[in-house]
XYZ file of C-alpha atoms in Angstrom:
347
model
C -12.831 65.240 -18.587
C -9.816 65.464 -20.873
C -7.492 64.899 -17.896
C -9.507 61.844 -16.821
C -9.381 60.483 -20.378
C -5.615 60.953 -20.611
C -5.009 59.260 -17.255
C -7.216 56.311 -18.291
C -5.422 56.022 -21.628
C -2.016 56.040 -19.921
C -3.145 53.304 -17.544
C -4.354 51.145 -20.443
C -1.096 51.653 -22.333
C 0.900 50.874 -19.176
C -1.036 47.644 -18.546
C -0.679 46.532 -22.144
C 3.044 47.233 -22.018
C 3.393 45.137 -18.886
C 1.456 42.291 -20.488
C 3.692 42.369 -23.539
C 6.866 42.398 -21.456
C 5.849 39.498 -19.208
C 7.167 36.159 -20.399
C 6.929 32.654 -18.956
C 9.601 31.835 -16.412
C 11.206 28.419 -16.858
C 13.876 26.444 -15.021
C 17.417 27.050 -16.223
C 19.433 25.308 -13.501
C 19.154 23.266 -10.334
C 21.015 23.497 -7.040
C 21.715 20.099 -5.464
C 22.203 20.031 -1.684
C 23.023 16.628 -0.203
C 21.230 16.177 3.122
C 22.021 12.522 3.829
C 25.020 10.389 2.875
C 25.281 6.706 3.710
C 26.157 3.392 2.070
C 22.561 2.677 1.046
C 20.418 2.594 -2.090
C 17.313 4.786 -1.743
C 14.538 4.243 -4.290
C 11.541 5.240 -2.163
C 10.889 8.611 -0.516
C 7.673 10.111 0.815
C 6.753 13.692 1.688
C 5.095 14.021 5.075
C 4.148 17.680 5.401
C 7.385 19.592 4.955
C 9.397 16.582 6.113
C 10.622 13.593 4.137
C 10.655 9.903 5.021
C 12.518 7.096 3.272
C 13.146 3.370 3.374
C 16.067 1.675 1.665
C 18.144 -1.480 1.500
C 19.895 -3.015 4.532
C 16.640 -2.495 6.447
C 17.325 1.220 6.882
C 14.566 3.799 7.153
C 14.223 7.293 8.580
C 12.729 10.775 8.583
C 14.173 14.235 8.022
C 12.938 17.228 10.027
C 13.252 20.035 7.480
C 12.954 22.780 10.119
C 15.610 21.434 12.477
C 17.565 19.805 9.619
C 17.907 16.620 11.664
C 17.681 12.975 10.563
C 16.291 10.153 12.680
C 17.132 6.748 11.211
C 16.702 3.152 12.280
C 17.185 -0.423 11.067
C 14.260 -2.819 10.605
C 15.067 -6.516 10.754
C 12.935 -9.594 10.259
C 14.636 -12.371 12.199
C 18.145 -12.322 10.718
C 16.984 -10.686 7.458
C 17.632 -6.997 6.698
C 14.842 -6.280 4.150
C 15.289 -4.175 1.061
C 12.540 -1.557 0.944
C 11.597 0.031 -2.381
C 8.024 1.154 -1.694
C 6.815 3.645 0.916
C 3.674 5.686 1.530
C 1.894 7.508 4.327
C -1.379 8.727 5.780
C -1.823 11.674 8.126
C -0.994 9.403 11.047
C 1.207 6.569 9.758
C 4.216 5.720 7.623
C 4.386 2.479 5.609
C 7.260 0.608 3.963
C 7.154 -2.529 1.821
C 10.047 -4.807 0.926
C 10.961 -6.545 -2.314
C 11.775 -10.222 -2.520
C 10.578 -13.230 -0.585
C 9.057 -12.801 1.934
C 7.248 -9.540 1.163
C 7.083 -7.540 4.395
C 4.817 -4.520 4.874
C 5.398 -2.446 7.989
C 3.241 0.282 9.535
C 4.050 2.833 12.224
C 3.088 1.177 15.488
C 1.434 2.590 18.595
C 4.569 1.715 20.553
C 6.724 3.946 18.375
C 8.338 1.057 16.481
C 7.271 -0.402 13.143
C 4.700 -3.215 13.147
C 4.418 -5.953 10.516
C 0.892 -5.769 9.030
C 1.265 -7.944 5.907
C 3.497 -10.830 4.920
C 3.503 -12.854 1.712
C 5.739 -15.838 1.035
C 6.305 -17.010 -2.520
C 9.458 -17.488 -4.571
C 8.015 -15.116 -7.206
C 6.838 -12.363 -4.852
C 8.308 -8.927 -5.605
C 6.441 -5.735 -4.689
C 7.274 -2.523 -6.492
C 5.158 0.432 -5.371
C 2.611 1.685 -2.844
C 0.190 4.635 -2.500
C -2.891 5.789 -0.570
C -6.141 7.288 -1.849
C -6.947 8.689 1.583
C -6.216 7.994 5.243
C -8.210 4.752 5.156
C -7.663 3.237 1.711
C -4.373 2.248 0.131
C -2.868 0.045 -2.563
C 0.400 -1.720 -3.315
C 1.409 -3.547 -6.481
C 4.020 -6.074 -7.507
C 5.107 -8.605 -10.095
C 2.815 -11.504 -11.008
C 2.843 -14.547 -8.750
C 0.105 -16.339 -10.680
C -1.265 -15.016 -13.996
C -1.947 -11.431 -12.904
C -0.152 -8.535 -11.252
C 0.016 -8.745 -7.475
C -2.250 -6.053 -6.014
C -3.049 -5.711 -2.318
C -5.534 -3.268 -0.749
C -6.326 -1.845 2.661
C -9.611 -0.252 3.695
C -8.828 0.271 7.385
C -5.902 2.668 7.386
C -3.305 0.013 6.697
C -4.010 -2.217 9.679
C -4.901 -5.147 7.406
C -4.268 -5.854 3.718
C -5.883 -8.314 1.303
C -4.800 -9.486 -2.124
C -7.064 -9.141 -5.163
C -7.829 -12.477 -6.807
C -6.664 -12.942 -10.375
C -10.303 -13.593 -11.241
C -10.907 -9.882 -10.682
C -7.880 -8.577 -12.591
C -6.813 -8.492 -16.242
C -4.429 -11.334 -17.024
C -0.759 -10.461 -17.245
C 1.138 -11.218 -20.431
C 4.118 -13.549 -20.671
C 7.137 -11.778 -19.188
C 5.091 -8.787 -17.974
C 6.132 -7.469 -14.576
C 7.155 -4.061 -13.199
C 10.234 -2.169 -12.053
C 10.832 -1.314 -8.407
C 12.989 1.587 -9.552
C 11.453 4.654 -7.906
C 8.179 3.797 -6.137
C 6.264 5.410 -9.013
C 4.459 2.554 -10.767
C 1.191 3.796 -9.243
C -0.535 7.128 -9.925
C -3.695 8.322 -8.177
C -6.129 11.147 -8.953
C -9.320 11.127 -6.894
C -10.772 7.625 -7.036
C -8.882 6.809 -10.239
C -5.743 4.673 -10.226
C -3.166 3.846 -12.885
C -0.547 1.075 -12.585
C 2.404 0.823 -14.987
C 3.875 -2.543 -15.938
C 7.107 -3.259 -17.804
C 9.302 -5.944 -19.284
C 8.061 -8.051 -22.195
C 4.863 -5.966 -22.087
C 4.506 -2.430 -20.773
C 0.867 -1.513 -20.194
C -1.446 0.584 -18.032
C -3.800 -1.148 -15.603
C -6.613 1.273 -14.755
C -9.218 1.344 -11.992
C -11.878 4.087 -11.853
C -13.119 3.073 -8.403
C -10.198 2.657 -5.983
C -9.333 -0.884 -7.004
C -12.813 -2.409 -7.248
C -12.722 -2.945 -11.039
C -9.873 -2.956 -13.566
C -9.161 -2.688 -17.281
C -5.911 -2.534 -19.228
C -4.561 -0.179 -21.931
C -1.620 -0.580 -24.319
C 1.344 1.805 -24.459
C 3.875 2.492 -27.259
C 6.797 2.513 -24.807
C 9.734 0.333 -25.836
C 9.176 -3.241 -24.575
C 9.918 -6.829 -25.450
C 12.814 -7.701 -23.163
C 12.948 -8.100 -19.391
C 14.775 -4.799 -18.874
C 12.698 -2.611 -21.216
C 9.482 -0.712 -20.632
C 7.952 2.075 -18.577
C 9.702 2.651 -15.259
C 7.706 5.576 -13.907
C 4.433 7.418 -14.467
C 2.716 10.494 -13.105
C -0.669 12.108 -13.674
C -1.230 15.856 -13.353
C -5.006 15.446 -13.301
C -7.525 12.814 -14.411
C -6.572 13.300 -18.077
C -2.925 14.358 -18.363
C -0.333 11.680 -17.697
C 3.283 10.883 -18.560
C 5.380 7.700 -18.761
C 9.159 7.503 -18.851
C 11.558 4.575 -18.917
C 13.742 2.782 -21.426
C 16.286 0.094 -20.584
C 18.451 0.451 -17.492
C 21.109 -1.803 -19.031
C 21.396 0.684 -21.926
C 21.072 4.042 -20.142
C 22.193 6.108 -23.146
C 19.344 4.980 -25.404
C 16.347 7.258 -25.850
C 14.190 5.534 -28.464
C 10.476 5.251 -27.568
C 11.044 5.797 -23.851
C 8.673 8.741 -23.258
C 4.907 8.953 -23.822
C 2.036 11.268 -22.939
C -1.718 10.821 -22.572
C -4.489 13.407 -22.584
C -7.430 11.021 -22.234
C -6.799 9.451 -18.861
C -4.413 6.755 -20.059
C -6.609 5.146 -22.707
C -4.210 6.176 -25.489
C -0.572 7.251 -25.404
C 1.626 9.174 -27.834
C 5.407 8.942 -27.996
C 7.275 12.237 -27.594
C 10.901 13.324 -28.062
C 11.625 10.134 -30.018
C 15.365 9.618 -30.331
C 15.972 12.769 -28.315
C 17.048 13.465 -24.761
C 16.449 12.406 -22.112
C 17.670 8.843 -22.245
C 16.739 6.197 -19.662
C 15.114 7.713 -16.588
C 13.658 5.960 -13.556
C 11.359 8.666 -12.158
C 9.229 11.457 -13.622
C 7.086 14.105 -11.944
C 4.933 17.005 -13.079
C 6.015 20.332 -11.628
C 3.176 21.435 -9.311
C 1.015 24.359 -10.386
C 2.232 24.457 -13.999
C -0.931 23.202 -15.718
C 0.681 19.899 -16.641
C 3.141 21.572 -18.998
C 6.388 21.218 -17.028
C 8.059 17.933 -16.054
C 11.242 16.827 -14.318
C 12.765 13.374 -14.780
C 15.693 11.839 -12.930
C 17.856 8.799 -13.460
C 21.392 7.558 -13.134
C 22.391 9.862 -16.007
C 21.123 13.099 -14.469
C 18.219 15.533 -14.093
C 16.171 16.600 -17.129
C 13.454 19.238 -17.487
C 10.690 19.848 -20.032
C 8.647 23.041 -20.325
C 6.403 21.803 -23.166
C 4.677 18.630 -21.898
C 7.633 16.437 -22.820
C 8.136 17.457 -26.441
C 11.641 18.756 -25.717
C 13.973 18.526 -22.735
C 17.002 20.247 -21.223
C 19.576 18.523 -19.050
C 19.934 20.573 -15.861
C 22.453 18.396 -14.027
C 24.548 15.265 -14.384
C 23.815 14.325 -10.754
C 22.289 10.862 -10.760
C 19.191 9.950 -8.722
C 16.628 7.160 -8.716
C 13.529 9.004 -7.524
C 12.114 12.513 -7.009
C 9.200 14.171 -5.175
C 8.204 17.862 -5.326
C 7.502 19.947 -2.227
C 6.313 22.959 -4.244
C 6.806 24.456 -7.700
C 10.555 25.019 -7.243
C 11.742 22.626 -4.525
C 12.001 18.839 -4.530
C 13.732 15.977 -2.779
C 15.604 13.306 -4.738
C 17.249 10.081 -3.649
C 19.642 7.600 -5.172
C 22.869 5.752 -4.561
C 24.304 6.604 -1.142
C 22.411 9.866 -0.712
C 19.280 11.965 -0.439
C 19.329 15.559 -1.668
C 17.240 18.712 -1.680
C 16.821 20.215 -5.142
C 16.178 23.908 -5.697
C 15.216 24.735 -9.264
C 16.329 28.153 -10.509
C 14.780 30.322 -13.241
């Protein structure tokens, strides 16, 4: 009995010692491996399984096979126009890419193997910024106001057809309110819930609880008031935890009121790291599997990381990128000027 007691006591002490010694493991550096170089500007990337797809300016789009480490790229033209694509998304069977400017052109993977035009909108004010899917049948894209509301188009048939929501069914946009096609991250989705981030003279959150059927709008404290200010990117970890980042791309070194967090599903937002790094960033993402505590943001000024829900940040690299998407809790892809890279975060 005494021997059994001693063995049990030693096991308890050993376990307690291990618990005391274990500490959280956070990112301390990042390895940047360029996997594509070209004279293009890439602001929209999409994970498709372990592979990555992109669409960029000059009509260029493509996919990377991560196992074979091979790119397949192509050029999409519309008559003599080489569209500039800044929004992409996918379902289990199709890839989509949406252009900025007039005309707006939305392409879908076609049965013939080439891209097929499934939506076109002509208006001197048209400018689409971001796109996402709730599931394999239902998707959404958003853009700047053409009339007195944000432009929002929906599909309910897997992207074969798209229809625009009437301004009668949307909150009115404010004077000078638009959005930034900076990183294809103006839209966040969790379940049936959807958040859209605007920017410019007003930077607000447009929220739908039911996959775009009904909408309401919430204020944010993000810097706003000029055409180049506001929120540039948002992400939600779950239905409650969300993060906005932005600033003013014409003043990339400023960091006043450019980061905010919500814990109530976007109804209210609180500024964090006011006057502290990071400065202007165009894309932010929660690190997967970290309970909404860890974030990575990228921009022209580098890669920044927070381990405490955005209260403080460390600069991990001066490598500039426009957009980022995580594959898992330590690997991501990022894209920017003239390149796409694989990022491996080290602890």
